[in-house]
């Protein structure tokens, strides 16, 4: 496990206000993306009102033919 933000040159953590009053939206930008960036990423947030956690998985492919299509 690696805690972010860290010293990775291809990674930026950004936040901005909204979408609602007293809310903050945050995201991770990985550019350029490489196979080494594949894996599960988790976001943990907390304040006086409570805690929230969300996760996402990144699977890096070489071509669009490697993407599984679903209906």
XYZ file of C-alpha atoms in Angstrom:
71
model
C 0.000 0.000 0.000
C 1.178 3.498 -0.848
C -0.290 6.610 0.760
C -1.047 9.534 -1.522
C -0.171 12.223 -2.243
C 3.388 11.042 -2.550
C 6.399 11.740 -4.726
C 5.106 10.181 -7.945
C 5.702 12.536 -10.868
C 2.722 11.223 -12.892
C 0.130 11.637 -10.136
C -1.823 14.680 -8.928
C -4.473 14.895 -6.207
C -6.967 17.697 -6.776
C -9.976 19.044 -4.887
C -12.542 21.744 -5.460
C -15.716 22.941 -3.812
C -19.074 21.434 -4.655
C -21.202 20.226 -6.151
C -23.318 21.379 -3.177
C -22.647 24.047 -0.585
C -20.241 22.820 2.121
C -19.118 19.858 -0.057
C -15.750 19.112 -1.603
C -15.080 16.961 -4.651
C -11.688 15.311 -5.026
C -10.025 13.225 -7.722
C -6.746 11.631 -8.695
C -5.145 12.377 -12.071
C -2.621 9.819 -13.354
C -0.842 11.007 -16.485
C 0.779 9.372 -18.258
C -0.858 6.112 -17.198
C 1.277 2.968 -17.245
C 0.887 -0.723 -16.360
C 2.570 0.003 -13.012
C -0.392 2.239 -12.074
C -2.871 -0.664 -12.262
C -4.469 -1.711 -8.995
C -7.036 -0.685 -6.422
C -7.197 2.859 -5.144
C -9.070 3.891 -1.991
C -10.211 7.279 -0.752
C -10.805 7.846 2.948
C -12.396 11.067 4.194
C -13.449 12.153 7.639
C -14.654 15.240 9.457
C -16.645 16.111 12.554
C -19.819 14.674 10.966
C -18.405 11.232 10.149
C -16.326 9.181 7.750
C -16.653 7.938 4.173
C -14.667 5.491 2.060
C -14.746 4.741 -1.672
C -12.587 2.534 -3.879
C -11.923 2.016 -7.571
C -9.828 -0.409 -9.604
C -7.656 0.571 -12.551
C -6.921 -2.036 -15.218
C -4.474 -0.798 -17.855
C -4.729 -2.231 -21.381
C -2.465 -1.819 -24.399
C -5.241 -1.690 -27.015
C -9.011 -1.207 -27.119
C -9.350 -4.858 -28.152
C -8.407 -5.824 -24.583
C -11.443 -4.018 -23.138
C -14.311 -6.338 -22.238
C -17.566 -5.091 -23.724
C -20.761 -5.476 -21.704
C -24.363 -4.631 -22.567
